[in-house]
């Protein structure tokens, strides 16, 4: 959970939350639902305004008395196609791309990093997590190409991913993606 917290934030477990007095619980405000790596269920995330005015975050899972702010997001799947390969990514799943044989989609080009990027879905949002040194070009719907390097980008609708090269170049390795209702 510590990897999820921003600097200065504290995430707490359900048992700690339940041990709080009613007064302490009353100072918490439901912020959102969150999925954590390795867990299928969504956890409630609460915020607390501290004495210095800086917001902090606390987490509690099922069984809390606080009224739910929103329903869980509808399930989606991310379909990824590269050459003759087809992969599907569901909630809390990963599809990796890169030169390494360990990747789900292997792209053997010198400008593609061993572990270039990862597709993932969390909280009903599809994301490309880019970790390469050469970057990735992403086109969604409108066709406008965006360059990302060592950052995350939310994916919408359908589009094209081109690791390390503009998609318009002849040697570009094009991945097509589409987000579909699950």
mmCIF file of C-alpha atoms in Angstrom:
data_model
loop_
_atom_site.group_PDB
_atom_site.id
_atom_site.type_symbol
_atom_site.label_atom_id
_atom_site.label_comp_id
_atom_site.label_asym_id
_atom_site.label_seq_id
_atom_site.Cartn_x
_atom_site.Cartn_y
_atom_site.Cartn_z
ATOM 1 C CA UNK A 1 0.000 0.000 0.000
ATOM 2 C CA UNK A 2 2.882 2.391 0.610
ATOM 3 C CA UNK A 3 3.625 2.562 -3.131
ATOM 4 C CA UNK A 4 0.110 3.920 -3.671
ATOM 5 C CA UNK A 5 0.438 6.767 -1.178
ATOM 6 C CA UNK A 6 1.631 10.209 -2.191
ATOM 7 C CA UNK A 7 4.316 11.876 -0.069
ATOM 8 C CA UNK A 8 2.829 12.744 3.307
ATOM 9 C CA UNK A 9 -0.115 10.367 2.936
ATOM 10 C CA UNK A 10 -0.836 7.413 5.214
ATOM 11 C CA UNK A 11 -2.844 4.356 4.150
ATOM 12 C CA UNK A 12 -4.362 2.259 6.930
ATOM 13 C CA UNK A 13 -5.810 -1.253 7.030
ATOM 14 C CA UNK A 14 -9.431 -2.192 7.718
ATOM 15 C CA UNK A 15 -8.595 -3.501 11.198
ATOM 16 C CA UNK A 16 -6.985 -0.180 12.151
ATOM 17 C CA UNK A 17 -9.958 1.738 10.745
ATOM 18 C CA UNK A 18 -12.383 -0.367 12.780
ATOM 19 C CA UNK A 19 -10.325 0.261 15.932
ATOM 20 C CA UNK A 20 -10.853 4.023 15.603
ATOM 21 C CA UNK A 21 -13.392 5.765 17.820
ATOM 22 C CA UNK A 22 -16.637 6.963 16.268
ATOM 23 C CA UNK A 23 -15.320 10.523 16.532
ATOM 24 C CA UNK A 24 -12.162 9.674 14.612
ATOM 25 C CA UNK A 25 -14.133 7.813 11.965
ATOM 26 C CA UNK A 26 -16.349 10.865 11.589
ATOM 27 C CA UNK A 27 -13.394 12.967 10.451
ATOM 28 C CA UNK A 28 -12.826 10.701 7.447
ATOM 29 C CA UNK A 29 -14.363 11.466 4.059
ATOM 30 C CA UNK A 30 -14.796 8.784 1.391
ATOM 31 C CA UNK A 31 -12.641 9.802 -1.563
ATOM 32 C CA UNK A 32 -12.828 6.860 -3.971
ATOM 33 C CA UNK A 33 -12.506 3.108 -4.434
ATOM 34 C CA UNK A 34 -9.108 1.688 -5.268
ATOM 35 C CA UNK A 35 -7.672 -1.614 -6.455
ATOM 36 C CA UNK A 36 -4.364 -2.802 -5.080
ATOM 37 C CA UNK A 37 -1.887 -5.101 -6.764
ATOM 38 C CA UNK A 38 -2.744 -8.736 -6.142
ATOM 39 C CA UNK A 39 -6.244 -7.969 -4.806
ATOM 40 C CA UNK A 40 -9.463 -8.421 -6.767
ATOM 41 C CA UNK A 41 -11.719 -6.439 -4.432
ATOM 42 C CA UNK A 42 -11.901 -2.667 -4.374
ATOM 43 C CA UNK A 43 -10.942 -0.833 -1.193
ATOM 44 C CA UNK A 44 -12.556 2.345 0.073
ATOM 45 C CA UNK A 45 -10.120 5.255 0.268
ATOM 46 C CA UNK A 46 -10.754 8.020 2.799
ATOM 47 C CA UNK A 47 -9.209 11.457 3.195
ATOM 48 C CA UNK A 48 -8.602 13.312 6.435
ATOM 49 C CA UNK A 49 -7.716 16.973 6.738
ATOM 50 C CA UNK A 50 -4.956 17.268 9.326
ATOM 51 C CA UNK A 51 -4.437 20.174 11.735
ATOM 52 C CA UNK A 52 -2.003 21.853 9.329
ATOM 53 C CA UNK A 53 -4.566 21.732 6.506
ATOM 54 C CA UNK A 54 -2.664 19.199 4.428
ATOM 55 C CA UNK A 55 -4.901 16.358 3.209
ATOM 56 C CA UNK A 56 -3.871 12.827 4.144
ATOM 57 C CA UNK A 57 -5.356 9.540 2.971
ATOM 58 C CA UNK A 58 -6.606 6.473 4.844
ATOM 59 C CA UNK A 59 -7.871 3.177 3.415
ATOM 60 C CA UNK A 60 -10.542 0.783 4.652
ATOM 61 C CA UNK A 61 -12.028 -2.217 2.855
ATOM 62 C CA UNK A 62 -15.439 -3.860 3.056
ATOM 63 C CA UNK A 63 -17.741 -3.655 6.035
ATOM 64 C CA UNK A 64 -17.427 0.049 6.706
ATOM 65 C CA UNK A 65 -20.432 1.987 7.872
ATOM 66 C CA UNK A 66 -19.812 4.915 5.530
ATOM 67 C CA UNK A 67 -22.342 5.238 2.713
ATOM 68 C CA UNK A 68 -20.814 4.348 -0.665
ATOM 69 C CA UNK A 69 -20.127 7.375 -2.831
ATOM 70 C CA UNK A 70 -20.177 5.498 -6.100
ATOM 71 C CA UNK A 71 -20.668 2.027 -7.498
ATOM 72 C CA UNK A 72 -17.651 0.064 -8.719
ATOM 73 C CA UNK A 73 -16.674 1.004 -12.263
ATOM 74 C CA UNK A 74 -18.109 -1.207 -15.012
ATOM 75 C CA UNK A 75 -15.698 -3.951 -16.091
ATOM 76 C CA UNK A 76 -13.703 -3.324 -19.255
ATOM 77 C CA UNK A 77 -11.193 -5.308 -21.289
ATOM 78 C CA UNK A 78 -8.271 -3.976 -23.253
ATOM 79 C CA UNK A 79 -7.649 -5.895 -26.484
ATOM 80 C CA UNK A 80 -4.117 -5.518 -27.895
ATOM 81 C CA UNK A 81 -3.112 -6.705 -31.368
ATOM 82 C CA UNK A 82 0.448 -6.891 -32.709
ATOM 83 C CA UNK A 83 1.057 -8.653 -36.023
ATOM 84 C CA UNK A 84 -0.598 -12.076 -35.565
ATOM 85 C CA UNK A 85 -0.711 -11.861 -31.746
ATOM 86 C CA UNK A 86 -3.845 -10.961 -29.806
ATOM 87 C CA UNK A 87 -3.844 -10.317 -26.049
ATOM 88 C CA UNK A 88 -6.591 -9.337 -23.641
ATOM 89 C CA UNK A 89 -6.079 -7.425 -20.401
ATOM 90 C CA UNK A 90 -8.764 -7.382 -17.693
ATOM 91 C CA UNK A 91 -9.034 -5.601 -14.353
ATOM 92 C CA UNK A 92 -5.838 -5.832 -12.278
ATOM 93 C CA UNK A 93 -4.070 -7.745 -15.062
ATOM 94 C CA UNK A 94 -0.917 -6.774 -16.937
ATOM 95 C CA UNK A 95 0.211 -7.220 -20.541
ATOM 96 C CA UNK A 96 3.902 -6.433 -21.015
ATOM 97 C CA UNK A 97 5.667 -5.442 -24.233
ATOM 98 C CA UNK A 98 9.379 -5.408 -24.985
ATOM 99 C CA UNK A 99 12.344 -7.292 -26.465
ATOM 100 C CA UNK A 100 12.626 -9.739 -23.564
ATOM 101 C CA UNK A 101 11.227 -13.240 -24.132
ATOM 102 C CA UNK A 102 9.567 -12.807 -20.705
ATOM 103 C CA UNK A 103 7.206 -10.163 -22.151
ATOM 104 C CA UNK A 104 3.675 -11.069 -23.216
ATOM 105 C CA UNK A 105 4.226 -9.348 -26.570
ATOM 106 C CA UNK A 106 7.803 -9.607 -27.840
ATOM 107 C CA UNK A 107 9.004 -6.944 -30.296
ATOM 108 C CA UNK A 108 12.505 -7.679 -31.599
ATOM 109 C CA UNK A 109 13.771 -4.249 -32.625
ATOM 110 C CA UNK A 110 16.875 -2.474 -31.271
ATOM 111 C CA UNK A 111 14.915 0.675 -30.333
ATOM 112 C CA UNK A 112 12.480 -1.342 -28.199
ATOM 113 C CA UNK A 113 13.609 -1.785 -24.581
ATOM 114 C CA UNK A 114 13.711 -5.225 -22.967
ATOM 115 C CA UNK A 115 10.786 -4.225 -20.736
ATOM 116 C CA UNK A 116 9.406 -1.335 -22.753
ATOM 117 C CA UNK A 117 5.891 -0.786 -21.400
ATOM 118 C CA UNK A 118 2.937 -2.398 -19.654
ATOM 119 C CA UNK A 119 -0.785 -2.246 -20.358
ATOM 120 C CA UNK A 120 -2.989 -2.455 -17.273
ATOM 121 C CA UNK A 121 -6.552 -1.846 -16.116
ATOM 122 C CA UNK A 122 -7.344 -0.580 -12.636
ATOM 123 C CA UNK A 123 -10.528 1.039 -11.300
ATOM 124 C CA UNK A 124 -12.138 0.825 -14.731
ATOM 125 C CA UNK A 125 -9.332 2.773 -16.416
ATOM 126 C CA UNK A 126 -6.963 1.437 -19.069
ATOM 127 C CA UNK A 127 -3.414 2.696 -18.824
ATOM 128 C CA UNK A 128 -0.090 2.397 -20.631
ATOM 129 C CA UNK A 129 2.826 2.445 -18.178
ATOM 130 C CA UNK A 130 5.848 3.469 -20.275
ATOM 131 C CA UNK A 131 9.296 2.697 -18.804
ATOM 132 C CA UNK A 132 11.671 2.726 -21.785
ATOM 133 C CA UNK A 133 14.561 4.999 -22.673
ATOM 134 C CA UNK A 134 13.313 5.479 -26.258
ATOM 135 C CA UNK A 135 9.690 6.338 -25.438
ATOM 136 C CA UNK A 136 6.421 5.399 -27.116
ATOM 137 C CA UNK A 137 4.098 7.172 -29.539
ATOM 138 C CA UNK A 138 0.390 6.888 -28.710
ATOM 139 C CA UNK A 139 -2.534 7.819 -30.987
ATOM 140 C CA UNK A 140 -6.101 7.705 -29.668
ATOM 141 C CA UNK A 141 -9.202 8.190 -31.775
ATOM 142 C CA UNK A 142 -8.416 11.600 -33.292
ATOM 143 C CA UNK A 143 -5.126 10.360 -34.691
ATOM 144 C CA UNK A 144 -3.037 13.024 -32.961
ATOM 145 C CA UNK A 145 0.163 11.328 -31.842
ATOM 146 C CA UNK A 146 1.462 11.902 -28.307
ATOM 147 C CA UNK A 147 5.000 11.009 -27.222
ATOM 148 C CA UNK A 148 5.461 9.557 -23.727
ATOM 149 C CA UNK A 149 8.649 8.412 -22.031
ATOM 150 C CA UNK A 150 8.837 6.963 -18.525
ATOM 151 C CA UNK A 151 5.329 8.090 -17.647
ATOM 152 C CA UNK A 152 1.800 6.701 -17.538
ATOM 153 C CA UNK A 153 -0.972 7.617 -19.955
ATOM 154 C CA UNK A 154 -4.684 6.799 -19.750
ATOM 155 C CA UNK A 155 -6.020 5.091 -22.866
ATOM 156 C CA UNK A 156 -9.465 5.791 -24.326
ATOM 157 C CA UNK A 157 -11.539 4.112 -27.041
ATOM 158 C CA UNK A 158 -9.192 2.603 -29.582
ATOM 159 C CA UNK A 159 -5.865 3.608 -31.002
ATOM 160 C CA UNK A 160 -2.310 2.841 -31.987
ATOM 161 C CA UNK A 161 0.830 2.338 -29.889
ATOM 162 C CA UNK A 162 4.240 2.586 -31.567
ATOM 163 C CA UNK A 163 7.231 1.798 -29.300
ATOM 164 C CA UNK A 164 10.295 3.957 -29.972
ATOM 165 C CA UNK A 165 9.288 5.223 -33.443
ATOM 166 C CA UNK A 166 6.598 7.453 -34.926
ATOM 167 C CA UNK A 167 3.812 5.293 -36.320
ATOM 168 C CA UNK A 168 4.236 6.947 -39.735
ATOM 169 C CA UNK A 169 7.775 5.562 -40.192
ATOM 170 C CA UNK A 170 8.140 2.472 -42.355
ATOM 171 C CA UNK A 171 9.933 0.401 -39.718
ATOM 172 C CA UNK A 172 7.536 1.281 -36.878
ATOM 173 C CA UNK A 173 6.131 -1.683 -34.955
ATOM 174 C CA UNK A 174 2.439 -0.912 -34.563
ATOM 175 C CA UNK A 175 0.222 -2.254 -31.796
ATOM 176 C CA UNK A 176 -3.519 -1.639 -32.089
ATOM 177 C CA UNK A 177 -5.637 -1.454 -28.957
ATOM 178 C CA UNK A 178 -9.349 -1.294 -28.256
ATOM 179 C CA UNK A 179 -11.205 -0.894 -24.975
ATOM 180 C CA UNK A 180 -14.392 -2.974 -24.827
ATOM 181 C CA UNK A 181 -17.065 -3.374 -22.151
ATOM 182 C CA UNK A 182 -16.377 -6.488 -20.128
#
